[in-house]
Short mmCIF file of C-alpha atoms and ligand atoms in Angstrom, two decimals:
data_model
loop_
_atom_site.label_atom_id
_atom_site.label_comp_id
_atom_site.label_asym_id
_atom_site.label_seq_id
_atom_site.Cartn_x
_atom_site.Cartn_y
_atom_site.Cartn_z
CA UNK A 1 1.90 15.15 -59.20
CA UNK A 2 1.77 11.14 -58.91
CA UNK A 3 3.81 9.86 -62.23
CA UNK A 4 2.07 6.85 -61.69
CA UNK A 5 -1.59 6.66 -60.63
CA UNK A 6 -3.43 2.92 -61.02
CA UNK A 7 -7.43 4.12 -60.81
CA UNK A 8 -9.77 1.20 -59.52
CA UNK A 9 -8.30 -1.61 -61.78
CA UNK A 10 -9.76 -5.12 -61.66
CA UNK A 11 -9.31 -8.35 -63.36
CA UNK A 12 -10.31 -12.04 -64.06
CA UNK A 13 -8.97 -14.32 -65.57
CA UNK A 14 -11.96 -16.74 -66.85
CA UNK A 15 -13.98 -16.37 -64.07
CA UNK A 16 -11.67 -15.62 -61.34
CA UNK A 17 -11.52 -12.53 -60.12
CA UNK A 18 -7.83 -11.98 -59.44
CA UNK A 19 -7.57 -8.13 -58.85
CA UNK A 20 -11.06 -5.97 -57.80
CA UNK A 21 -10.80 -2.21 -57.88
CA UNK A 22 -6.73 -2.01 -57.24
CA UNK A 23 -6.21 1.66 -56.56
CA UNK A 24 -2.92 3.92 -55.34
CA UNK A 25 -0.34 5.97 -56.72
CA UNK A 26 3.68 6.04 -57.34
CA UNK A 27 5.22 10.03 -56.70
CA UNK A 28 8.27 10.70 -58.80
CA UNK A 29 11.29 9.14 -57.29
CA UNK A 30 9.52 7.35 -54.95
CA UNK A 31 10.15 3.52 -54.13
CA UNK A 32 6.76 1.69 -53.05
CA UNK A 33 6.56 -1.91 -52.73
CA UNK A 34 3.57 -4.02 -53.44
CA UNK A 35 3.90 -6.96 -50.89
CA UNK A 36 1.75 -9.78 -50.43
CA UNK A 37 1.48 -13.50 -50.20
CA UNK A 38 1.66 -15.64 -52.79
CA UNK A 39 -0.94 -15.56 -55.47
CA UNK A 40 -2.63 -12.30 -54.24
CA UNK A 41 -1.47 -10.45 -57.38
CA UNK A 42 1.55 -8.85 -57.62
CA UNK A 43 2.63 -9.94 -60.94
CA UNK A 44 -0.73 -9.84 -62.24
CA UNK A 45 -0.78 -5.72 -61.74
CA UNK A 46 2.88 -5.36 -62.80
CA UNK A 47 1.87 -7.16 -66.05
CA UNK A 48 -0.96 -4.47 -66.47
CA UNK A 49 1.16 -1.54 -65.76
CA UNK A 50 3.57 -2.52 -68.22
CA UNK A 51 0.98 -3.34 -70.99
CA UNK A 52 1.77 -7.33 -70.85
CA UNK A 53 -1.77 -7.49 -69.79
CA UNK A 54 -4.96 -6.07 -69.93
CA UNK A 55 -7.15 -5.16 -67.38
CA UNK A 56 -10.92 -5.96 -67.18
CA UNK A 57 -11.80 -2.23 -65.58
CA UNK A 58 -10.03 0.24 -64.73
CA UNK A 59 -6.85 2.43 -66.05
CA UNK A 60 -3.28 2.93 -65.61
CA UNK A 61 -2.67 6.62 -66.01
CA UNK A 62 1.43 7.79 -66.43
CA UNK A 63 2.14 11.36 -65.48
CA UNK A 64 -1.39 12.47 -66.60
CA UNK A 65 -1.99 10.33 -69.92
CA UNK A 66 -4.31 7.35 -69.38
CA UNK A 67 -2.15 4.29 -71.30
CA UNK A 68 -5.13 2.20 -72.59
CA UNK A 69 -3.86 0.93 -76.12
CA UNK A 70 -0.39 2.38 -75.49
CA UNK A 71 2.00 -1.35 -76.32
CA UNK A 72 4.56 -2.18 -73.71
CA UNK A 73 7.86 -0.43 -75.88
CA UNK A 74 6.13 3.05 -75.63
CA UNK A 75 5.30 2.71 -72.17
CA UNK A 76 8.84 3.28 -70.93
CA UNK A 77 8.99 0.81 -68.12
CA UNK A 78 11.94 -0.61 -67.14
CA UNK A 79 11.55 -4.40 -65.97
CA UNK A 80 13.64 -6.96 -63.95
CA UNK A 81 12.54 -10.38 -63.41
CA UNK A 82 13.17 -12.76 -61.13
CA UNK A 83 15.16 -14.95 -63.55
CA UNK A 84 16.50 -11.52 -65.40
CA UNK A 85 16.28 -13.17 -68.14
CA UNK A 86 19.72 -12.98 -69.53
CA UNK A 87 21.46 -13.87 -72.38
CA UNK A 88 24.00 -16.46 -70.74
CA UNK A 89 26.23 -16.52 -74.31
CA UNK A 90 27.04 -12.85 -74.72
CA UNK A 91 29.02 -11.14 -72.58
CA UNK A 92 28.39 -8.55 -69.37
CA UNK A 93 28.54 -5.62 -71.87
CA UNK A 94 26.61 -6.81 -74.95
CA UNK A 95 23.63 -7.97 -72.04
CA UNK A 96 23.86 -3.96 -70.89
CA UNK A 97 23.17 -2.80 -74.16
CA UNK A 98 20.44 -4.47 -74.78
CA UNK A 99 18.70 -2.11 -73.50
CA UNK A 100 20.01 0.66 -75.59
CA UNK A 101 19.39 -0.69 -79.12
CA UNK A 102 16.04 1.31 -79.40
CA UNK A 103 17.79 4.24 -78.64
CA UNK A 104 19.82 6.26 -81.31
CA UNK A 105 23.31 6.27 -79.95
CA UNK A 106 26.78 5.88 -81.23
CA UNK A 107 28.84 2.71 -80.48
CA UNK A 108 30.91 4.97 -78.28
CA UNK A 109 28.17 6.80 -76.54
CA UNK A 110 27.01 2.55 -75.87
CA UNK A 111 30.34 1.70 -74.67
CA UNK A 112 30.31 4.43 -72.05
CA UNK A 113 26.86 3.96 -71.06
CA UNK A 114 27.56 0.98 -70.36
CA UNK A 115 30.61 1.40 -68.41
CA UNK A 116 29.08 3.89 -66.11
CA UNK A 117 25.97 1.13 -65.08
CA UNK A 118 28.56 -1.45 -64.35
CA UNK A 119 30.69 1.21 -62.44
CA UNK A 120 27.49 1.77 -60.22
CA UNK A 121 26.83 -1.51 -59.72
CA UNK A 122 30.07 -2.92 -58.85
CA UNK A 123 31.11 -4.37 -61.96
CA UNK A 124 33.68 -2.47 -63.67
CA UNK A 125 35.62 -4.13 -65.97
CA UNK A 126 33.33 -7.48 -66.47
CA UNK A 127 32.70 -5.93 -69.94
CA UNK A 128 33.67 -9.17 -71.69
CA UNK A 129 33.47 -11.40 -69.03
CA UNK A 130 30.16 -14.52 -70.14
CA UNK A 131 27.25 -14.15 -68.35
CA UNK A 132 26.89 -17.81 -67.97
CA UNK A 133 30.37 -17.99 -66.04
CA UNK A 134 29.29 -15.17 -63.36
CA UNK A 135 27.78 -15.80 -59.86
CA UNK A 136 23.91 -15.33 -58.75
CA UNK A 137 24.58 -12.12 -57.56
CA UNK A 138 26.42 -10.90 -60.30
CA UNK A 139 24.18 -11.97 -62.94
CA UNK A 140 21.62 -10.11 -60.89
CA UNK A 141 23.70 -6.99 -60.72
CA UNK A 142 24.26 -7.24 -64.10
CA UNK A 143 19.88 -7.36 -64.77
CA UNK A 144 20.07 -4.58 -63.02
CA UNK A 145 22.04 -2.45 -65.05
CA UNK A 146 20.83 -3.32 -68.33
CA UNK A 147 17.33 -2.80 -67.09
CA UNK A 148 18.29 0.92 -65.67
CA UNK A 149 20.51 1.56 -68.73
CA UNK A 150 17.90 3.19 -71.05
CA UNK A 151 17.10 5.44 -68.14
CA UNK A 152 13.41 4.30 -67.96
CA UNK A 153 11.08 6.84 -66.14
CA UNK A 154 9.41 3.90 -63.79
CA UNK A 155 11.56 0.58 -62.83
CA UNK A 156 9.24 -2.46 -61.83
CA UNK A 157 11.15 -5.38 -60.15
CA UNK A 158 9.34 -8.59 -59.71
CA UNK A 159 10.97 -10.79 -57.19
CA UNK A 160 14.33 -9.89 -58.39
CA UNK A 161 16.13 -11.20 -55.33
CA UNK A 162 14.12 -14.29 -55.23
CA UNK A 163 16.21 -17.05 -56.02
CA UNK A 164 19.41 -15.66 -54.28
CA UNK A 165 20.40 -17.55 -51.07
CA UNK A 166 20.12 -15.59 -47.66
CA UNK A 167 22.96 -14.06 -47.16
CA UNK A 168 23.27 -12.48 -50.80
CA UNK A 169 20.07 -11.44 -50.74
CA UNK A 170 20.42 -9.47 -47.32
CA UNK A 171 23.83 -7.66 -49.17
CA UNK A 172 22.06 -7.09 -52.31
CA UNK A 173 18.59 -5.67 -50.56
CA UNK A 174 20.66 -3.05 -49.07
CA UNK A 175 23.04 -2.26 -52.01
CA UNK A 176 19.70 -2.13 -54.44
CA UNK A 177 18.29 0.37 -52.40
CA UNK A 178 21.74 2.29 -53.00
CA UNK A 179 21.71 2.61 -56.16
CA UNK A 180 18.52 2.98 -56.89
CA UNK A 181 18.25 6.01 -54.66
CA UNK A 182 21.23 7.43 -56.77
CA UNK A 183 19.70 6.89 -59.82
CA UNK A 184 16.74 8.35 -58.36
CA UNK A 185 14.35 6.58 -60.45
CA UNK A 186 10.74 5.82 -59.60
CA UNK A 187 10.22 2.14 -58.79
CA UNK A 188 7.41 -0.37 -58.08
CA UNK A 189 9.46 -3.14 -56.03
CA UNK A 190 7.13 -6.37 -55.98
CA UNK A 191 7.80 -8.76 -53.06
CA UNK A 192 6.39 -11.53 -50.50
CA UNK A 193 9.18 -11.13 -48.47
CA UNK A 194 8.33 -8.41 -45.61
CA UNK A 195 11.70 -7.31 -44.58
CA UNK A 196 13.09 -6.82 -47.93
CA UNK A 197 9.80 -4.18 -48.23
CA UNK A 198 10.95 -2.63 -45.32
CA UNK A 199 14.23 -2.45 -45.97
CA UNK A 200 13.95 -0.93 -49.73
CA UNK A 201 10.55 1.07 -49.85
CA UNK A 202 9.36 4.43 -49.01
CA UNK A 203 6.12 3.54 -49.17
CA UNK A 204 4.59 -0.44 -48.34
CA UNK A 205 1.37 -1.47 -50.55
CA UNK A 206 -0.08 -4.49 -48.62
CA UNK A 207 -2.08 -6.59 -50.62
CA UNK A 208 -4.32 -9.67 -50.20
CA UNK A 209 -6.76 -11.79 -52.02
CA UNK A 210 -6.54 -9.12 -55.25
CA UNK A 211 -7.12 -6.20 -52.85
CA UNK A 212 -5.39 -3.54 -51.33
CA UNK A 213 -5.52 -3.84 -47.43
CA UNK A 214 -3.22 -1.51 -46.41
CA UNK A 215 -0.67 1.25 -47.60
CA UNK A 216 2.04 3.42 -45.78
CA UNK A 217 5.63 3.78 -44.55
CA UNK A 218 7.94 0.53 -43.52
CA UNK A 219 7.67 2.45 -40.04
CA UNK A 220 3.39 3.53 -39.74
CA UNK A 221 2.53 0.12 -41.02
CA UNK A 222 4.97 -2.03 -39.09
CA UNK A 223 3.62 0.24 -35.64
CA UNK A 224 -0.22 0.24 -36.91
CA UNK A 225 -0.99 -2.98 -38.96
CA UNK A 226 -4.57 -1.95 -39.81
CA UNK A 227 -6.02 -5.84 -39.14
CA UNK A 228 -4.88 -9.02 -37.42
CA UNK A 229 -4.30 -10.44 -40.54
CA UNK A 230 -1.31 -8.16 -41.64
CA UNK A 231 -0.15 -7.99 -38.66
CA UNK A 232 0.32 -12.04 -39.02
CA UNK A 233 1.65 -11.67 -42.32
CA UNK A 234 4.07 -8.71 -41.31
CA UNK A 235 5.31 -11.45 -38.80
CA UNK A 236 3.94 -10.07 -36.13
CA UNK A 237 2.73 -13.24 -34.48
CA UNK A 238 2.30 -12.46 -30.33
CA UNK A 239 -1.57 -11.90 -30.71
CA UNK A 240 -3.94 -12.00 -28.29
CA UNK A 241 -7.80 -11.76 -28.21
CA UNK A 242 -9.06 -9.02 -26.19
CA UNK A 243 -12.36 -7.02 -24.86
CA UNK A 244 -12.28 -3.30 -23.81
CA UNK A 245 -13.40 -2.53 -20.73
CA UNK A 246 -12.45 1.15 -20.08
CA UNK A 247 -11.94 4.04 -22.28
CA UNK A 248 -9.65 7.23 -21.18
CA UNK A 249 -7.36 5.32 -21.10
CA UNK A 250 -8.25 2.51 -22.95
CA UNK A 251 -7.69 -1.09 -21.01
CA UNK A 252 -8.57 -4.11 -22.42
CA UNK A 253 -8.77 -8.00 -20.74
CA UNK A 254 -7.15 -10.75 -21.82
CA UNK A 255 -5.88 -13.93 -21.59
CA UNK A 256 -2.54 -12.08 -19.68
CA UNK A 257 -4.32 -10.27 -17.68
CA UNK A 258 -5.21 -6.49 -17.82
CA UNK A 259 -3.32 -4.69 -20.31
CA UNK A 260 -3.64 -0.49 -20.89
CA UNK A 261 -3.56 2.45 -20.91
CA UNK A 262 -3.20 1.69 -24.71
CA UNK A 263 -3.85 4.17 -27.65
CA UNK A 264 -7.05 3.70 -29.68
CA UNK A 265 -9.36 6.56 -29.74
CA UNK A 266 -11.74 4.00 -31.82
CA UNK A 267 -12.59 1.84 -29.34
CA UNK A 268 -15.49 1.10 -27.31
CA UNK A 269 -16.25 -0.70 -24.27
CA UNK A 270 -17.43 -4.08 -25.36
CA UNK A 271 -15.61 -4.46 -28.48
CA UNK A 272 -13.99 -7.35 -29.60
CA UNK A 273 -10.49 -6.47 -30.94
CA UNK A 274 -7.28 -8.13 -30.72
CA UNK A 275 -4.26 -7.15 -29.13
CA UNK A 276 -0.67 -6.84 -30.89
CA UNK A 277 2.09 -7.52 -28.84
CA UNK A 278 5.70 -6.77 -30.58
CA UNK A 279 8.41 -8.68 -30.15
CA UNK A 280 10.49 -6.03 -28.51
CA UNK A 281 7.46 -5.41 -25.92
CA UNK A 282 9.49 -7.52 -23.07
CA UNK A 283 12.15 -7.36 -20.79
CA UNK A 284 12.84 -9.96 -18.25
CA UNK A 285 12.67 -8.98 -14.62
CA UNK A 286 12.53 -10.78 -11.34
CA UNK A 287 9.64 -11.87 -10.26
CA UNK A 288 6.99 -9.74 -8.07
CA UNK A 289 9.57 -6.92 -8.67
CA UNK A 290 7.37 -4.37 -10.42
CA UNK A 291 4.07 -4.50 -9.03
CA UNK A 292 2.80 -1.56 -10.90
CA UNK A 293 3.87 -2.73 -14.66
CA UNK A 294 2.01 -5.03 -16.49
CA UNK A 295 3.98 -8.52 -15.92
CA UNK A 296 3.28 -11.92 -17.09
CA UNK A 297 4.65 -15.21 -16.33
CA UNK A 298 5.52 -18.28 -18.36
CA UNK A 299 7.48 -20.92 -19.23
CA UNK A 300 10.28 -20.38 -21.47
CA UNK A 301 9.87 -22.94 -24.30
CA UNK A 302 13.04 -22.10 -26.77
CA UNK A 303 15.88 -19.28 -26.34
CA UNK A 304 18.37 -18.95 -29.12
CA UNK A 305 21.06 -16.60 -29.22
CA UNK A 306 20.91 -14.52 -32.49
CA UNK A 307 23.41 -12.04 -32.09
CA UNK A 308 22.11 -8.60 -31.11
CA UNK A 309 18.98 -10.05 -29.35
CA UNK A 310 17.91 -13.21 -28.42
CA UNK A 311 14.71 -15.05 -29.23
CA UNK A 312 12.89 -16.28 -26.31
CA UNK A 313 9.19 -18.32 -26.81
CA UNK A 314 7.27 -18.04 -23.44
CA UNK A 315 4.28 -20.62 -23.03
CA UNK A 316 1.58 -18.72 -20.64
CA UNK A 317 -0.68 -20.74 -18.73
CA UNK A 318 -3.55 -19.36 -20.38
CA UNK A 319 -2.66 -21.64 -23.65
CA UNK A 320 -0.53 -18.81 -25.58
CA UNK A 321 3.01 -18.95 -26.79
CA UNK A 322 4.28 -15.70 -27.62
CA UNK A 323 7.94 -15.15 -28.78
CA UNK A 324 10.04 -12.20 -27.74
CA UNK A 325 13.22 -10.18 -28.64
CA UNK A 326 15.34 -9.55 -26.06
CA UNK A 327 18.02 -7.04 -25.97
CA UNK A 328 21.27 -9.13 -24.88
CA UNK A 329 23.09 -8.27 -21.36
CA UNK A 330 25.91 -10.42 -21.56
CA UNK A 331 24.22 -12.73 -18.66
CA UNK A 332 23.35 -15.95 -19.05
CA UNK A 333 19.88 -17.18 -21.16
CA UNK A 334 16.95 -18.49 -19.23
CA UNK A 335 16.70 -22.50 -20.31
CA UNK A 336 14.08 -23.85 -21.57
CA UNK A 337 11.28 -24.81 -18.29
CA UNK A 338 12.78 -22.50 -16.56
CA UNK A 339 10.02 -20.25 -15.40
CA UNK A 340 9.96 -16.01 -16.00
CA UNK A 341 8.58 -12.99 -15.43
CA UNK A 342 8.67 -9.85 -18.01
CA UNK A 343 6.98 -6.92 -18.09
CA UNK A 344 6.24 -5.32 -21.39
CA UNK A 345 6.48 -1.94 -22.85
CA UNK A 346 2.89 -0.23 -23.35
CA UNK A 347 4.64 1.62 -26.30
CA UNK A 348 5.05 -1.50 -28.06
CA UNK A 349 1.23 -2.83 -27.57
CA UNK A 350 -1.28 -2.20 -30.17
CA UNK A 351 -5.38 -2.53 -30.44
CA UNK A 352 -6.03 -3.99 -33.97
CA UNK A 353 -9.65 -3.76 -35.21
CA UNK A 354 -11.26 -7.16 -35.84
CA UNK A 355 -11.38 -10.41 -33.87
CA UNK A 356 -8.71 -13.01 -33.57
CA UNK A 357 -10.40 -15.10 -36.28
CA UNK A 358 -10.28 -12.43 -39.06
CA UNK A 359 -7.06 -13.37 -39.18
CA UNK A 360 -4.64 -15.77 -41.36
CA UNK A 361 -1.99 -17.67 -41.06
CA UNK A 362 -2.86 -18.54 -44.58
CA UNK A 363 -3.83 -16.19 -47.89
P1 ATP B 1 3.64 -14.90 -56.74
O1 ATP B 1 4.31 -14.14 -55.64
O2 ATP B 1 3.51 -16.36 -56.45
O3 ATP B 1 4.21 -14.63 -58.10
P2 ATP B 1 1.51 -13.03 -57.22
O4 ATP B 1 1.00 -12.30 -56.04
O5 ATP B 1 2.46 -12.30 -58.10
O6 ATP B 1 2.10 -14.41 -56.77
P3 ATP B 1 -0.05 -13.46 -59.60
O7 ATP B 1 1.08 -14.12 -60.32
O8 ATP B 1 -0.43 -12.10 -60.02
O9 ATP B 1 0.22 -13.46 -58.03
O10 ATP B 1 -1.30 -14.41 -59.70
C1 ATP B 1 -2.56 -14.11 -59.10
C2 ATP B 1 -3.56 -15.22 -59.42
O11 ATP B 1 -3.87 -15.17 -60.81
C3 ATP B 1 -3.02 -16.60 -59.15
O12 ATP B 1 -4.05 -17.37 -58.61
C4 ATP B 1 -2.62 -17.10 -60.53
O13 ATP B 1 -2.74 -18.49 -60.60
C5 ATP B 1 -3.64 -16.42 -61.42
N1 ATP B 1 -3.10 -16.15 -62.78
C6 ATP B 1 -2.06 -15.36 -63.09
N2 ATP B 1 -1.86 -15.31 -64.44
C7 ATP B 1 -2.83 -16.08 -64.98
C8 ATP B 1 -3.19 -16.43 -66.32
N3 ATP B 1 -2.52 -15.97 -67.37
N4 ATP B 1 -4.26 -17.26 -66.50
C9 ATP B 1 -4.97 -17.72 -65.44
N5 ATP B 1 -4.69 -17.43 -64.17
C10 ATP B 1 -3.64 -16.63 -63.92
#
């Protein structure tokens, strides 16, 4: 049974409507992420789970009991904010316990309660150390714990990585999901940021414009973005406008050419649809080498080394610049003007319903 289950909520606030007929459901354990631009209502549905607002239609139903009129300290929600809201003046342990003053427990049981959150989140022995005098990521570790101290049945994060630099934020992603798996508590992760979805959810909940527009795992919706617009905000930017011209197998034309056989049992010949190219489609290979694969030529525009893979942007004569990871042989990079040929992977092609201009850049 779903612990959490959100039934068709919607809201305004005057006469903007801000969320319209929000539905989906958290399992037990489970870590889903809402993830969306800016402004499309993250917060906003986090704030009416907890009880911090109300919603306009609708209900918020927790393991089988609507919670309409239920205030936010009987919900049982844990919450971490962005700016966790600390208090900088106490110390690491009396910000832990915070937590635990509604609960009836002895100053001992406390003390070890606390120890064993800041064991598990790296921070034994900070007991007395002053909030204020810890790092970013400390403080943060240290939200963490006092939010998962009580034990709360659902955890809802809002950005809680937000205003860490880069590099903290890519050790603390992975460590969250960690410990949060240990504690194996159910969590609603809010985020704009795609890879930190990816990299902590079980399940993504894309959302735009107060709506739902697509749910599923890190892996179905990064392989089958269900429109050209989340494919654009999933980062996902090599797309191209296409028409079908043959079913079994599907082959569509383009801009590049003929592309297929691809998979999309929906499509018919005529349609207008738009084709998804990922950025591990390529390879480079000499040119006229593989008559039979689909190849295109262009002229690289930028190539940066970035480890693992390097990023190459290809200009194709037909006006589109589409940018590629390639898997790094130890050769040398093609230079910018230098001209190219690579063929790409049908595997790593998708149809997407909808025409080019369906889609955003924007909200
Ligand atoms: P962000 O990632 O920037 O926090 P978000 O997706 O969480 O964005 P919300 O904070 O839920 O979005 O806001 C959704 C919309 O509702 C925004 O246009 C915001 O300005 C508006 N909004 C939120 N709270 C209120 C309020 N109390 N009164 C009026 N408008 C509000």
């Amino acid at each position: 049974m779903a612990l959490l289950e959100v039934a068709s909520v919607s809201k305004s606030f005057d006469a903007t409507l801000v969320l319209t007929d929000v539905s989906f459901h958290v399992d037990q354990g489970e870590i889903v992420c809402l993830l969306g631009p800016s402004g499309c209502g993250k917060t906003t549905l986090l704030r009416i789970i907890a009880g911090l607002e109300t919603a306009n239609s609708g209900q918020v139903i927790f393991a089988g009991h609507p919670l309409d009129g239920v205030p936010v300290h009987r919900r049982g929600c844990g919450l971490m904010f962005q700016d966790f809201a600390l208090f900088p003046r106490q110390d690491v342990a009396a910000n832990v316990a915070f937590g635990l003053r509604m609960q009836a427990l002895s100053r001992q049981q406390v003390e070890a309660r606390v120890t064993e959150m800041l064991t598990m989140v790296g921070l034994r022995g900070y007991e007395r150390r002053r909030v204020y005098d810890l790092s970013g990521g400390e403080q943060q570790r240290v939200a963490l714990a006092r939010s998962l101290a009580p034990g709360p049945p659902l955890l809802m994060l809002d950005e809680p990585l937000g205003s860490l630099d880069r590099a903290l934020r890519e050790e603390l992603m992975n460590e969250l999901r960690v410990i949060l798996e240990r504690v194996g508590v159910t969590a609603i992760y809010v985020t704009h940021d795609q890879e930190e979805a990816f990299a902590l959810s079980d399940r993504v909940i894309i959302m735009r414009r107060g709506r739902i527009v697509q749910q599923g795992t890190p892996q179905t919706v990064y392989r089958h973005p269900a429109s050209a617009w989340v494919a654009g905000f999933l980062g996902l930017t090599n797309l191209v406008p296409a028409g079908v011209v043959a079913l079994e197998p599907v082959q569509v034309e383009t801009p590049l050419g003929r592309l297929g056989p691809l998979d999309a049992e929906w499509a018919t010949v005529g349609q207008q649809v738009t084709v998804l190219i990922r950025p591990e489609a390529a390879r480079l290979v000499a040119k006229g080498a593989h008559p039979d694969d689909v190849v295109i030529e262009g002229t690289v525009r930028e190539c940066s080394f970035r480890g693992g893979h390097c990023r190459l942007v290809v200009h194709h004569e037909a006006g589109l610049e589409l940018a590629f990871e390639l898997s790094w042989d130890m050769v040398g990079l093609p230079q910018p003007g230098e001209s190219v040929a690579l063929t790409l992977r049908a595997e790593a092609i998708s149809l997407l319903t909808g025409e080019m201009d369906e889609q955003a850049t924007t909200d």
